[in-house]
Amino acid sequence: MDHRARSLHWERGFAAWLERASDAVRGPLAVSFELESARAWDRRGSDGPLEPVLEALESVDAGEDVDLVIGLVAAPTSFSGAQHELGFARVLGRHCVLRGLGGELPVEARQRLEVAVLLHEWAHTLGAPHVRDGRGWMSPKYDAGQTGFDARTLGLLAAGLRHLPGARVELEPQKAWARELRAAVETMVGPAWEGPERDFLLEWTERVRTSSVVLGPEGTPRSLTPLERQRLAEVIALDKAGRPELAAELLEPLAVRHPRDERVQLLACYLAVHLTPGLDATRERCERAIERFPREPSLRMNVALLHLHAGRIDEARASLVAARQNLEARAEVEPAQWADLAGLFLRAHCVTWAEQTAARAPGLAASAAVLEQAARLRRQVALPAVSEVAPAREAVLVRAVSDVEALLHAGSSGPARERITELAQAFPGSPSVTLLQCELHLLQGHLGSARKACEQVLAFREDAVQAHLLLGVLATNTRAHANARKHLERVIALEPSRTEAWHLLAREYRGTRQLKTLQVRYREQFARDLP
């Protein structure tokens, strides 16, 4: 906008500018510049460096339907002769910014300078580096005596013209261009060619040689086209609408074409985890994404989900710890991410880490649910609120309690006894292990030992619900009715969903007025009659 405000008939003037540039290169390179379209660019205040201006231009017009996007800004307040003060372009880019020139210059001098600046920046987009001998258009400093490109730069530009525009979007044409570009740059030796542009070109061509995807001008994979960005938005909308299968189908071509686009690969991993968690290909896809984007926590969390699905709890825990480190390294984190991580920690039996992580997202329903479930799990396995077990080993203990209880319920007292002995050595003094010993003694008919063990558990945690239930069973079997009722009532108060406690309590209250009250309570709790 600032250029338009200062330049009357700016479109007509720019078309003439392009024609003069065409006259300068039509002979040596058979190139003509044609104006495809001109649009207003609402930008003011371009007196400073031009690189931010170029970034703004790149953001408003990807330029995928033309060979070059040119942004015009106002003339500088003063000019030292440095080319970068009059124009700016990225080496191998598709955009350049040019300053208009003021009327204080004689017409012929201004027109000669305009041609030199335009061709200098255009040559950069084809890979031409600066030439520090001061005689040609690629000199870092403008001189009125400059009249063209040197022979080596002409060869380099000709190579680009042979392969572009296809080399920007197709792998094999880009590799062919990179080979010719490298051969040309390697001949550019000596003080006139030395500098960061030459080093960058050699590095870029080497990356292209070894790459399996098309690279952009910064040596990173090219960005999504506008049509591809629209497709990605459709994929996200489909997933939110509950159609993940179709979302994954539409995303797959993008995932193949853009293996290093972070957003595409994150979404591909997420959809695969939720649709096909049991496939090796899903795990491989997500692990490849982690290699490319190691600081992205959601990838680690998705891989943890895969491990949890397969029962690989140790691997899941390691992935979740890495995800937590990723989040902690970020300046800002969405509270929902902490809540999601807390839920996964709990699924991996990492109770303390789940509670600590949920506490970082206060006020969220998901965090409150994690804290409630963690408290319930602590009561269930008799894990103290402040455990002497290190959080990293806590999951091993909690999982072992679940495994041993499964053995006991299956009647496998021999293997269960061996596991309990191992746990007692690994976690000496743990009330969780004592709880297992209580259950084993009760199963074997050692009622005195069972009672003693469960009472020891309650000394550590009065709300250890499983210990109350076992003592209620033991008291029922020995006709210690008052004791049985006390412990079973405590089970119901702690965990109303434990139906076995209700049924045992109904037996204890049979023939008493309390049975009718219990039946009413049961109906209120479960919306059905007590059997």
Short mmCIF file of C-alpha atoms in Angstrom, two decimals:
data_model
loop_
_atom_site.label_atom_id
_atom_site.label_comp_id
_atom_site.label_asym_id
_atom_site.label_seq_id
_atom_site.Cartn_x
_atom_site.Cartn_y
_atom_site.Cartn_z
CA MET A 1 0.00 0.00 0.00
CA ASP A 2 2.83 2.44 0.74
CA HIS A 3 4.28 1.87 -2.77
CA ARG A 4 0.88 2.46 -4.41
CA ALA A 5 0.39 5.64 -2.40
CA ARG A 6 3.65 7.07 -3.71
CA SER A 7 3.52 5.77 -7.31
CA LEU A 8 0.97 7.03 -9.78
CA HIS A 9 -0.06 4.37 -12.35
CA TRP A 10 2.08 1.83 -10.50
CA GLU A 11 0.73 -1.19 -12.42
CA ARG A 12 1.61 0.31 -15.79
CA GLY A 13 5.03 1.30 -14.48
CA PHE A 14 5.72 -2.17 -13.16
CA ALA A 15 4.72 -3.80 -16.46
CA ALA A 16 7.27 -1.57 -18.19
CA TRP A 17 9.82 -2.56 -15.55
CA LEU A 18 9.26 -6.23 -16.40
CA GLU A 19 9.61 -5.52 -20.11
CA ARG A 20 12.98 -3.86 -19.60
CA ALA A 21 14.16 -6.84 -17.54
CA SER A 22 12.97 -9.17 -20.30
CA ASP A 23 14.99 -7.24 -22.87
CA ALA A 24 18.09 -7.76 -20.72
CA VAL A 25 17.85 -11.58 -20.47
CA ARG A 26 15.89 -12.61 -23.58
CA GLY A 27 19.08 -12.99 -25.57
CA PRO A 28 21.38 -14.94 -23.18
CA LEU A 29 18.66 -16.99 -21.44
CA ALA A 30 15.56 -16.84 -23.68
CA VAL A 31 13.54 -15.58 -20.73
CA SER A 32 10.69 -13.09 -20.72
CA PHE A 33 8.85 -11.74 -17.68
CA GLU A 34 5.08 -11.48 -18.03
CA LEU A 35 2.71 -10.05 -15.44
CA GLU A 36 0.16 -12.77 -14.63
CA SER A 37 -1.86 -10.56 -12.27
CA ALA A 38 -1.45 -7.57 -9.97
CA ARG A 39 -3.12 -7.33 -6.60
CA ALA A 40 -3.23 -4.77 -3.85
CA TRP A 41 -1.07 -5.68 -0.87
CA ASP A 42 -2.23 -3.99 2.31
CA ARG A 43 1.13 -3.40 3.92
CA ARG A 44 2.59 -0.24 5.43
CA GLY A 45 5.85 0.76 7.04
CA SER A 46 8.52 -1.08 5.06
CA ASP A 47 11.47 1.15 5.88
CA GLY A 48 13.27 -1.52 7.91
CA PRO A 49 14.92 -4.81 6.82
CA LEU A 50 13.21 -6.59 3.94
CA GLU A 51 13.38 -10.17 5.23
CA PRO A 52 10.26 -9.76 7.46
CA VAL A 53 8.51 -8.16 4.49
CA LEU A 54 9.36 -11.21 2.38
CA GLU A 55 7.99 -13.51 5.09
CA ALA A 56 4.74 -11.54 5.05
CA LEU A 57 4.53 -11.90 1.27
CA GLU A 58 5.11 -15.66 1.49
CA SER A 59 2.26 -15.95 4.00
CA VAL A 60 -0.32 -14.20 1.80
CA ASP A 61 0.54 -15.82 -1.56
CA ALA A 62 2.15 -19.25 -1.89
CA GLY A 63 2.86 -18.57 -5.56
CA GLU A 64 2.36 -22.16 -6.65
CA ASP A 65 0.69 -21.14 -9.92
CA VAL A 66 3.46 -18.78 -11.09
CA ASP A 67 7.25 -18.82 -11.41
CA LEU A 68 7.85 -15.75 -9.25
CA VAL A 69 5.85 -13.66 -6.76
CA ILE A 70 7.06 -10.06 -6.47
CA GLY A 71 6.05 -7.75 -3.65
CA LEU A 72 6.55 -4.01 -4.18
CA VAL A 73 7.19 -1.66 -1.28
CA ALA A 74 8.08 1.99 -1.07
CA ALA A 75 11.45 3.47 -1.93
CA PRO A 76 14.04 3.72 0.88
CA THR A 77 14.69 7.03 2.54
CA SER A 78 18.37 6.65 1.61
CA PHE A 79 20.39 4.16 -0.42
CA SER A 80 23.97 3.07 0.23
CA GLY A 81 24.30 0.90 -2.88
CA ALA A 82 23.76 -2.42 -1.08
CA GLN A 83 21.48 -4.70 -3.11
CA HIS A 84 19.73 -6.03 0.01
CA GLU A 85 18.42 -2.54 0.73
CA LEU A 86 16.55 -2.49 -2.59
CA GLY A 87 15.44 -6.09 -2.88
CA PHE A 88 15.40 -9.38 -1.04
CA ALA A 89 14.85 -13.01 -2.06
CA ARG A 90 15.70 -16.39 -0.61
CA VAL A 91 18.16 -18.51 -2.51
CA LEU A 92 16.01 -21.16 -4.25
CA GLY A 93 12.83 -19.43 -3.10
CA ARG A 94 9.82 -18.39 -5.19
CA HIS A 95 9.29 -14.86 -3.83
CA CYS A 96 11.13 -11.55 -3.86
CA VAL A 97 10.49 -8.09 -2.48
CA LEU A 98 11.53 -4.99 -4.44
CA ARG A 99 11.57 -1.39 -3.37
CA GLY A 100 10.28 1.23 -5.74
CA LEU A 101 12.80 3.91 -6.58
CA GLY A 102 12.21 7.59 -6.01
CA GLY A 103 11.99 10.27 -8.63
CA GLU A 104 15.21 11.91 -7.49
CA LEU A 105 17.20 9.63 -9.83
CA PRO A 106 17.44 10.44 -13.53
CA VAL A 107 15.04 8.27 -15.52
CA GLU A 108 17.71 6.26 -17.31
CA ALA A 109 19.69 5.63 -14.13
CA ARG A 110 16.54 4.61 -12.24
CA GLN A 111 15.46 2.19 -14.96
CA ARG A 112 18.93 0.63 -15.13
CA LEU A 113 18.91 0.18 -11.36
CA GLU A 114 15.40 -1.33 -11.39
CA VAL A 115 16.47 -3.96 -13.94
CA ALA A 116 19.61 -4.82 -11.98
CA VAL A 117 17.71 -5.25 -8.69
CA LEU A 118 14.94 -7.37 -10.21
CA LEU A 119 17.33 -9.68 -12.06
CA HIS A 120 19.64 -9.94 -9.03
CA GLU A 121 16.77 -11.18 -6.81
CA TRP A 122 15.26 -13.39 -9.52
CA ALA A 123 18.65 -15.07 -10.02
CA HIS A 124 18.79 -15.84 -6.30
CA THR A 125 15.53 -17.82 -6.63
CA LEU A 126 17.21 -20.00 -9.27
CA GLY A 127 20.18 -20.63 -6.99
CA ALA A 128 22.64 -17.95 -8.07
CA PRO A 129 24.98 -16.85 -5.25
CA HIS A 130 26.65 -13.45 -4.90
CA VAL A 131 29.75 -12.79 -6.99
CA ARG A 132 32.11 -10.46 -5.16
CA ASP A 133 34.05 -9.03 -8.07
CA GLY A 134 31.76 -6.05 -8.54
CA ARG A 135 31.37 -6.40 -12.32
CA GLY A 136 28.01 -8.12 -12.75
CA TRP A 137 24.42 -8.10 -11.53
CA MET A 138 25.16 -10.67 -8.78
CA SER A 139 27.51 -8.31 -6.96
CA PRO A 140 26.31 -7.61 -3.39
CA LYS A 141 26.70 -3.87 -4.15
CA TYR A 142 25.10 -2.10 -7.08
CA ASP A 143 27.20 -0.17 -9.57
CA ALA A 144 25.98 1.71 -12.62
CA GLY A 145 28.57 -0.07 -14.73
CA GLN A 146 27.06 -3.53 -14.18
CA THR A 147 25.51 -4.82 -17.37
CA GLY A 148 24.82 -8.55 -17.03
CA PHE A 149 25.53 -11.96 -15.49
CA ASP A 150 28.96 -13.57 -15.65
CA ALA A 151 29.33 -16.78 -17.66
CA ARG A 152 29.22 -19.17 -14.70
CA THR A 153 26.07 -17.57 -13.29
CA LEU A 154 24.47 -17.82 -16.74
CA GLY A 155 25.23 -21.56 -16.77
CA LEU A 156 23.75 -22.00 -13.33
CA LEU A 157 20.60 -20.07 -14.31
CA ALA A 158 20.23 -22.10 -17.49
CA ALA A 159 20.29 -25.31 -15.42
CA GLY A 160 17.48 -24.02 -13.24
CA LEU A 161 15.40 -22.95 -16.22
CA ARG A 162 15.73 -26.44 -17.72
CA HIS A 163 14.26 -28.14 -14.64
CA LEU A 164 11.86 -25.59 -13.18
CA PRO A 165 9.00 -25.39 -12.31
CA GLY A 166 8.76 -29.19 -12.07
CA ALA A 167 11.82 -29.40 -9.83
CA ARG A 168 9.95 -27.54 -7.08
CA VAL A 169 7.23 -30.19 -6.76
CA GLU A 170 8.55 -33.49 -8.20
CA LEU A 171 11.36 -35.56 -6.73
CA GLU A 172 13.21 -36.80 -9.82
CA PRO A 173 13.27 -33.39 -11.59
CA GLN A 174 14.52 -31.86 -8.35
CA LYS A 175 17.30 -34.41 -8.05
CA ALA A 176 18.33 -33.75 -11.66
CA TRP A 177 18.35 -30.00 -11.03
CA ALA A 178 20.37 -30.48 -7.83
CA ARG A 179 23.00 -32.49 -9.71
CA GLU A 180 23.45 -29.77 -12.32
CA LEU A 181 23.33 -27.04 -9.71
CA ARG A 182 26.02 -28.72 -7.64
CA ALA A 183 28.24 -29.22 -10.68
CA ALA A 184 27.92 -25.52 -11.49
CA VAL A 185 28.58 -24.37 -7.91
CA GLU A 186 31.63 -26.62 -7.57
CA THR A 187 33.26 -24.71 -10.43
CA MET A 188 32.70 -21.43 -8.59
CA VAL A 189 35.94 -21.33 -6.62
CA GLY A 190 37.94 -18.39 -5.45
CA PRO A 191 37.35 -15.25 -3.36
CA ALA A 192 34.60 -13.96 -5.64
CA TRP A 193 32.36 -16.95 -4.86
CA GLU A 194 33.16 -17.72 -1.26
CA GLY A 195 30.39 -17.04 1.21
CA PRO A 196 27.32 -18.45 2.92
CA GLU A 197 25.28 -18.74 -0.29
CA ARG A 198 27.77 -21.16 -1.87
CA ASP A 199 27.94 -23.23 1.33
CA PHE A 200 24.16 -23.31 1.52
CA LEU A 201 23.82 -24.49 -2.08
CA LEU A 202 26.30 -27.32 -1.59
CA GLU A 203 24.48 -28.41 1.57
CA TRP A 204 21.05 -28.17 -0.10
CA THR A 205 22.07 -30.21 -3.13
CA GLU A 206 23.49 -32.90 -0.86
CA ARG A 207 20.23 -33.05 1.09
CA VAL A 208 18.30 -33.42 -2.15
CA ARG A 209 20.60 -36.24 -3.24
CA THR A 210 19.78 -38.31 -0.14
CA SER A 211 16.17 -37.24 0.33
CA SER A 212 13.14 -39.36 -0.48
CA VAL A 213 10.83 -36.32 -0.58
CA VAL A 214 10.80 -33.00 -2.40
CA LEU A 215 12.62 -30.32 -0.42
CA GLY A 216 11.82 -26.64 -0.13
CA PRO A 217 14.29 -23.76 -0.33
CA GLU A 218 15.29 -24.08 3.32
CA GLY A 219 16.35 -27.70 2.84
CA THR A 220 13.19 -28.92 4.56
CA PRO A 221 10.28 -30.74 2.90
CA ARG A 222 8.06 -28.51 0.82
CA SER A 223 4.92 -27.22 2.46
CA LEU A 224 1.36 -28.20 1.64
CA THR A 225 -0.30 -26.64 -1.36
CA PRO A 226 -3.52 -24.67 -0.79
CA LEU A 227 -5.52 -27.65 -2.10
CA GLU A 228 -3.68 -29.98 0.26
CA ARG A 229 -4.28 -27.63 3.19
CA GLN A 230 -7.98 -27.70 2.31
CA ARG A 231 -7.90 -31.50 2.25
CA LEU A 232 -6.22 -31.54 5.67
CA ALA A 233 -9.00 -29.32 7.06
CA GLU A 234 -11.57 -31.78 5.64
CA VAL A 235 -9.78 -34.67 7.36
CA ILE A 236 -9.87 -32.89 10.71
CA ALA A 237 -13.57 -32.07 10.28
CA LEU A 238 -14.38 -35.71 9.43
CA ASP A 239 -12.59 -36.96 12.53
CA LYS A 240 -14.44 -34.46 14.74
CA ALA A 241 -17.70 -35.59 13.13
CA GLY A 242 -17.04 -39.18 14.22
CA ARG A 243 -15.94 -40.52 10.83
CA PRO A 244 -12.29 -41.46 11.48
CA GLU A 245 -12.22 -44.23 8.85
CA LEU A 246 -12.98 -41.80 6.02
CA ALA A 247 -10.65 -39.23 7.58
CA ALA A 248 -7.78 -41.73 7.53
CA GLU A 249 -8.54 -42.70 3.93
CA LEU A 250 -8.41 -39.08 2.76
CA LEU A 251 -5.29 -38.35 4.79
CA GLU A 252 -3.19 -41.25 3.53
CA PRO A 253 -2.11 -39.65 0.20
CA LEU A 254 -0.99 -36.54 2.11
CA ALA A 255 0.90 -38.67 4.62
CA VAL A 256 2.76 -40.41 1.79
CA ARG A 257 3.61 -37.16 -0.04
CA HIS A 258 4.60 -35.23 3.08
CA PRO A 259 6.49 -37.57 5.43
CA ARG A 260 8.15 -34.61 7.15
CA ASP A 261 5.12 -32.38 7.57
CA GLU A 262 4.61 -32.43 11.32
CA ARG A 263 0.88 -31.74 11.37
CA VAL A 264 0.13 -34.37 8.73
CA GLN A 265 2.21 -37.05 10.43
CA LEU A 266 0.79 -36.30 13.90
CA LEU A 267 -2.72 -36.72 12.55
CA ALA A 268 -1.78 -39.89 10.64
CA CYS A 269 -0.34 -41.45 13.79
CA TYR A 270 -3.37 -40.41 15.86
CA LEU A 271 -5.89 -41.89 13.42
CA ALA A 272 -3.93 -45.11 13.01
CA VAL A 273 -3.68 -45.58 16.79
CA HIS A 274 -7.43 -45.20 17.21
CA LEU A 275 -8.39 -47.33 14.21
CA THR A 276 -5.75 -50.08 14.05
CA PRO A 277 -3.82 -50.16 17.35
CA GLY A 278 -2.90 -53.82 16.97
CA LEU A 279 -1.05 -53.49 13.66
CA ASP A 280 2.75 -53.38 13.56
CA ALA A 281 2.45 -50.83 10.77
CA THR A 282 0.71 -48.41 13.14
CA ARG A 283 3.50 -48.65 15.69
CA GLU A 284 6.15 -48.26 12.98
CA ARG A 285 4.38 -45.19 11.57
CA CYS A 286 4.25 -43.47 14.95
CA GLU A 287 7.83 -44.36 15.84
CA ARG A 288 9.05 -42.93 12.51
CA ALA A 289 7.17 -39.75 13.33
CA ILE A 290 8.88 -39.59 16.73
CA GLU A 291 12.27 -39.84 15.02
CA ARG A 292 11.36 -36.85 12.85
CA PHE A 293 9.60 -34.80 15.54
CA PRO A 294 11.18 -35.91 18.84
CA ARG A 295 9.87 -32.92 20.80
CA GLU A 296 6.18 -33.55 20.05
CA PRO A 297 4.48 -34.97 23.20
CA SER A 298 1.31 -36.21 21.48
CA LEU A 299 3.33 -38.72 19.46
CA ARG A 300 4.81 -40.20 22.62
CA MET A 301 1.33 -40.40 24.14
CA ASN A 302 -0.05 -42.18 21.09
CA VAL A 303 2.78 -44.70 21.17
CA ALA A 304 2.07 -45.21 24.87
CA LEU A 305 -1.53 -46.03 23.91
CA LEU A 306 -0.24 -48.69 21.53
CA HIS A 307 1.90 -50.21 24.27
CA LEU A 308 -1.03 -50.18 26.70
CA HIS A 309 -3.24 -51.85 24.11
CA ALA A 310 -0.64 -54.63 23.73
CA GLY A 311 -0.06 -54.95 27.49
CA ARG A 312 3.49 -53.56 27.28
CA ILE A 313 3.20 -51.51 30.46
CA ASP A 314 6.92 -50.84 30.93
CA GLU A 315 7.26 -49.50 27.39
CA ALA A 316 4.14 -47.39 27.86
CA ARG A 317 5.56 -45.89 31.04
CA ALA A 318 8.80 -44.97 29.27
CA SER A 319 6.87 -43.25 26.45
CA LEU A 320 4.77 -41.31 28.96
CA VAL A 321 7.84 -40.12 30.86
CA ALA A 322 9.28 -38.86 27.57
CA ALA A 323 5.98 -37.11 26.77
CA ARG A 324 6.06 -35.40 30.16
CA GLN A 325 9.59 -34.17 29.47
CA ASN A 326 8.39 -32.80 26.10
CA LEU A 327 5.58 -30.90 27.80
CA GLU A 328 7.81 -29.57 30.56
CA ALA A 329 10.20 -28.19 27.94
CA ARG A 330 7.44 -26.04 26.42
CA ALA A 331 6.81 -22.47 27.49
CA GLU A 332 3.04 -22.90 27.18
CA VAL A 333 0.98 -26.08 27.42
CA GLU A 334 -2.76 -26.54 26.99
CA PRO A 335 -4.20 -27.81 30.31
CA ALA A 336 -6.05 -30.55 28.41
CA GLN A 337 -2.69 -32.05 27.41
CA TRP A 338 -1.71 -32.43 31.06
CA ALA A 339 -5.09 -34.03 31.77
CA ASP A 340 -4.69 -36.47 28.86
CA LEU A 341 -1.22 -37.41 30.03
CA ALA A 342 -2.50 -37.91 33.58
CA GLY A 343 -5.14 -40.33 32.34
CA LEU A 344 -2.54 -42.36 30.46
CA PHE A 345 -0.23 -42.44 33.49
CA LEU A 346 -3.10 -43.89 35.49
CA ARG A 347 -3.79 -46.54 32.82
CA ALA A 348 -0.12 -47.49 33.13
CA HIS A 349 -0.60 -47.88 36.94
CA CYS A 350 1.64 -44.85 37.66
CA VAL A 351 -0.60 -43.51 40.41
CA THR A 352 1.63 -40.79 41.88
CA TRP A 353 2.66 -39.49 38.44
CA ALA A 354 -1.01 -39.48 37.40
CA GLU A 355 -1.94 -37.38 40.44
CA GLN A 356 0.98 -34.99 40.00
CA THR A 357 0.18 -34.52 36.31
CA ALA A 358 -3.55 -34.02 36.90
CA ALA A 359 -2.70 -31.34 39.46
CA ARG A 360 -1.14 -29.30 36.64
CA ALA A 361 -4.56 -28.93 35.03
CA PRO A 362 -6.82 -27.92 37.93
CA GLY A 363 -10.46 -27.24 37.23
CA LEU A 364 -10.77 -29.67 34.31
CA ALA A 365 -13.32 -32.47 34.61
CA ALA A 366 -10.78 -34.90 33.13
CA SER A 367 -8.25 -34.02 35.82
CA ALA A 368 -10.84 -34.42 38.57
CA ALA A 369 -11.77 -37.84 37.18
CA VAL A 370 -8.12 -38.94 37.21
CA LEU A 371 -7.69 -37.83 40.82
CA GLU A 372 -10.87 -39.66 41.84
CA GLN A 373 -9.82 -42.87 40.07
CA ALA A 374 -6.31 -42.63 41.52
CA ALA A 375 -7.71 -42.32 45.04
CA ARG A 376 -9.91 -45.35 44.38
CA LEU A 377 -6.96 -47.37 43.10
CA ARG A 378 -4.94 -46.45 46.19
CA ARG A 379 -7.77 -47.74 48.39
CA GLN A 380 -8.12 -50.88 46.31
CA VAL A 381 -4.46 -51.95 46.46
CA ALA A 382 -3.67 -50.37 49.86
CA LEU A 383 -1.14 -47.96 48.43
CA PRO A 384 -0.33 -45.26 50.99
CA ALA A 385 -1.02 -41.65 50.05
CA VAL A 386 2.67 -40.91 50.60
CA SER A 387 4.34 -44.10 49.50
CA GLU A 388 7.89 -45.12 50.29
CA VAL A 389 7.94 -46.80 46.89
CA ALA A 390 9.57 -44.63 44.21
CA PRO A 391 7.04 -43.51 41.57
CA ALA A 392 9.03 -45.30 38.86
CA ARG A 393 8.59 -48.63 40.73
CA GLU A 394 5.07 -47.92 41.93
CA ALA A 395 3.56 -49.14 38.65
CA VAL A 396 5.37 -52.46 38.99
CA LEU A 397 3.83 -53.00 42.43
CA VAL A 398 0.31 -51.97 41.42
CA ARG A 399 0.37 -54.18 38.35
CA ALA A 400 1.76 -57.11 40.38
CA VAL A 401 -1.10 -56.79 42.89
CA SER A 402 -3.58 -57.07 40.03
CA ASP A 403 -1.75 -60.07 38.54
CA VAL A 404 -1.56 -61.95 41.86
CA GLU A 405 -5.23 -61.30 42.63
CA ALA A 406 -6.09 -62.79 39.23
CA LEU A 407 -4.09 -65.91 40.15
CA LEU A 408 -5.84 -66.15 43.52
CA HIS A 409 -9.30 -65.77 41.99
CA ALA A 410 -8.39 -68.51 39.50
CA GLY A 411 -7.43 -70.82 42.39
CA SER A 412 -3.71 -70.86 41.47
CA SER A 413 -2.48 -70.51 45.04
CA GLY A 414 0.97 -72.06 44.31
CA PRO A 415 2.06 -69.54 41.65
CA ALA A 416 0.41 -66.77 43.66
CA ARG A 417 2.41 -67.69 46.77
CA GLU A 418 5.66 -67.58 44.76
CA ARG A 419 4.85 -64.15 43.37
CA ILE A 420 3.92 -62.84 46.83
CA THR A 421 7.24 -64.07 48.21
CA GLU A 422 9.10 -62.25 45.42
CA LEU A 423 7.10 -59.07 46.05
CA ALA A 424 7.77 -59.20 49.78
CA GLN A 425 11.50 -59.21 49.04
CA ALA A 426 11.25 -56.46 46.41
CA PHE A 427 8.89 -54.25 48.46
CA PRO A 428 9.53 -55.01 52.15
CA GLY A 429 6.90 -53.66 54.52
CA SER A 430 4.49 -52.74 51.73
CA PRO A 431 0.84 -52.84 52.84
CA SER A 432 -0.04 -53.85 49.27
CA VAL A 433 1.97 -57.05 49.67
CA THR A 434 0.48 -57.62 53.13
CA LEU A 435 -2.99 -57.35 51.55
CA LEU A 436 -2.08 -60.13 49.12
CA GLN A 437 -0.80 -62.25 52.01
CA CYS A 438 -4.15 -61.75 53.78
CA GLU A 439 -6.04 -62.95 50.72
CA LEU A 440 -3.74 -65.97 50.29
CA HIS A 441 -4.13 -66.97 53.95
CA LEU A 442 -7.91 -66.67 53.69
CA LEU A 443 -7.96 -68.83 50.54
CA GLN A 444 -5.83 -71.47 52.31
CA GLY A 445 -8.05 -71.45 55.41
CA HIS A 446 -5.45 -69.84 57.68
CA LEU A 447 -8.00 -67.53 59.27
CA GLY A 448 -5.86 -66.23 62.14
CA SER A 449 -3.01 -65.27 59.80
CA ALA A 450 -5.48 -63.72 57.38
CA ARG A 451 -7.09 -61.59 60.11
CA LYS A 452 -3.71 -60.41 61.38
CA ALA A 453 -2.47 -59.47 57.90
CA CYS A 454 -5.61 -57.52 56.96
CA GLU A 455 -5.62 -55.66 60.28
CA GLN A 456 -2.00 -54.67 59.59
CA VAL A 457 -3.13 -53.28 56.23
CA LEU A 458 -5.85 -51.20 57.89
CA ALA A 459 -3.25 -49.83 60.31
CA PHE A 460 -1.51 -48.37 57.25
CA ARG A 461 -4.67 -47.37 55.38
CA GLU A 462 -7.98 -47.41 57.19
CA ASP A 463 -9.80 -46.99 53.87
CA ALA A 464 -8.17 -50.06 52.23
CA VAL A 465 -11.46 -51.35 50.85
CA GLN A 466 -10.24 -54.82 49.89
CA ALA A 467 -8.94 -55.43 53.42
CA HIS A 468 -12.37 -54.50 54.85
CA LEU A 469 -14.04 -56.87 52.39
CA LEU A 470 -11.72 -59.77 53.29
CA LEU A 471 -12.24 -59.18 56.99
CA GLY A 472 -16.02 -59.05 56.36
CA VAL A 473 -15.85 -62.42 54.56
CA LEU A 474 -13.72 -63.88 57.34
CA ALA A 475 -16.11 -62.60 60.04
CA THR A 476 -19.14 -63.95 58.15
CA ASN A 477 -17.53 -67.39 57.94
CA THR A 478 -16.78 -67.41 61.68
CA ARG A 479 -20.26 -66.00 62.62
CA ALA A 480 -18.73 -62.85 64.07
CA HIS A 481 -21.78 -60.92 62.91
CA ALA A 482 -21.02 -57.53 64.45
CA ASN A 483 -17.53 -57.54 62.95
CA ALA A 484 -18.82 -58.68 59.58
CA ARG A 485 -21.46 -55.92 59.47
CA LYS A 486 -18.91 -53.28 60.50
CA HIS A 487 -16.43 -54.16 57.75
CA LEU A 488 -19.05 -54.72 55.04
CA GLU A 489 -20.75 -51.41 55.80
CA ARG A 490 -17.36 -49.75 55.49
CA VAL A 491 -16.86 -51.38 52.07
CA ILE A 492 -20.20 -49.98 50.87
CA ALA A 493 -19.37 -46.54 52.23
CA LEU A 494 -16.01 -46.54 50.42
CA GLU A 495 -17.05 -48.27 47.20
CA PRO A 496 -20.84 -48.45 46.74
CA SER A 497 -20.38 -50.37 43.48
CA ARG A 498 -18.96 -53.45 45.26
CA THR A 499 -22.08 -55.64 44.94
CA GLU A 500 -20.49 -58.60 46.71
CA ALA A 501 -20.42 -56.54 49.91
CA TRP A 502 -24.14 -55.77 49.56
CA HIS A 503 -24.96 -59.45 49.10
CA LEU A 504 -22.90 -60.54 52.11
CA LEU A 505 -24.45 -57.77 54.20
CA ALA A 506 -27.93 -58.91 53.18
CA ARG A 507 -27.09 -62.34 54.61
CA GLU A 508 -25.90 -60.72 57.81
CA TYR A 509 -29.11 -58.65 58.10
CA ARG A 510 -31.46 -61.54 57.26
CA GLY A 511 -34.26 -61.67 59.81
CA THR A 512 -33.58 -58.16 61.08
CA ARG A 513 -35.19 -54.77 60.44
CA GLN A 514 -31.93 -53.57 58.88
CA LEU A 515 -32.52 -55.80 55.84
CA LYS A 516 -35.45 -53.67 54.65
CA THR A 517 -33.37 -50.52 55.03
CA LEU A 518 -30.53 -52.18 53.10
CA GLN A 519 -32.94 -53.11 50.29
CA VAL A 520 -34.07 -49.49 49.98
CA ARG A 521 -30.47 -48.30 49.88
CA TYR A 522 -29.63 -50.88 47.22
CA ARG A 523 -32.57 -49.81 45.04
CA GLU A 524 -31.48 -46.18 45.31
CA GLN A 525 -27.92 -47.12 44.36
CA PHE A 526 -28.58 -49.54 41.47
CA ALA A 527 -32.22 -48.83 40.44
CA ARG A 528 -33.12 -52.49 40.90
CA ASP A 529 -34.06 -54.83 43.74
CA LEU A 530 -31.48 -56.52 45.92
CA PRO A 531 -31.34 -60.22 44.91
#
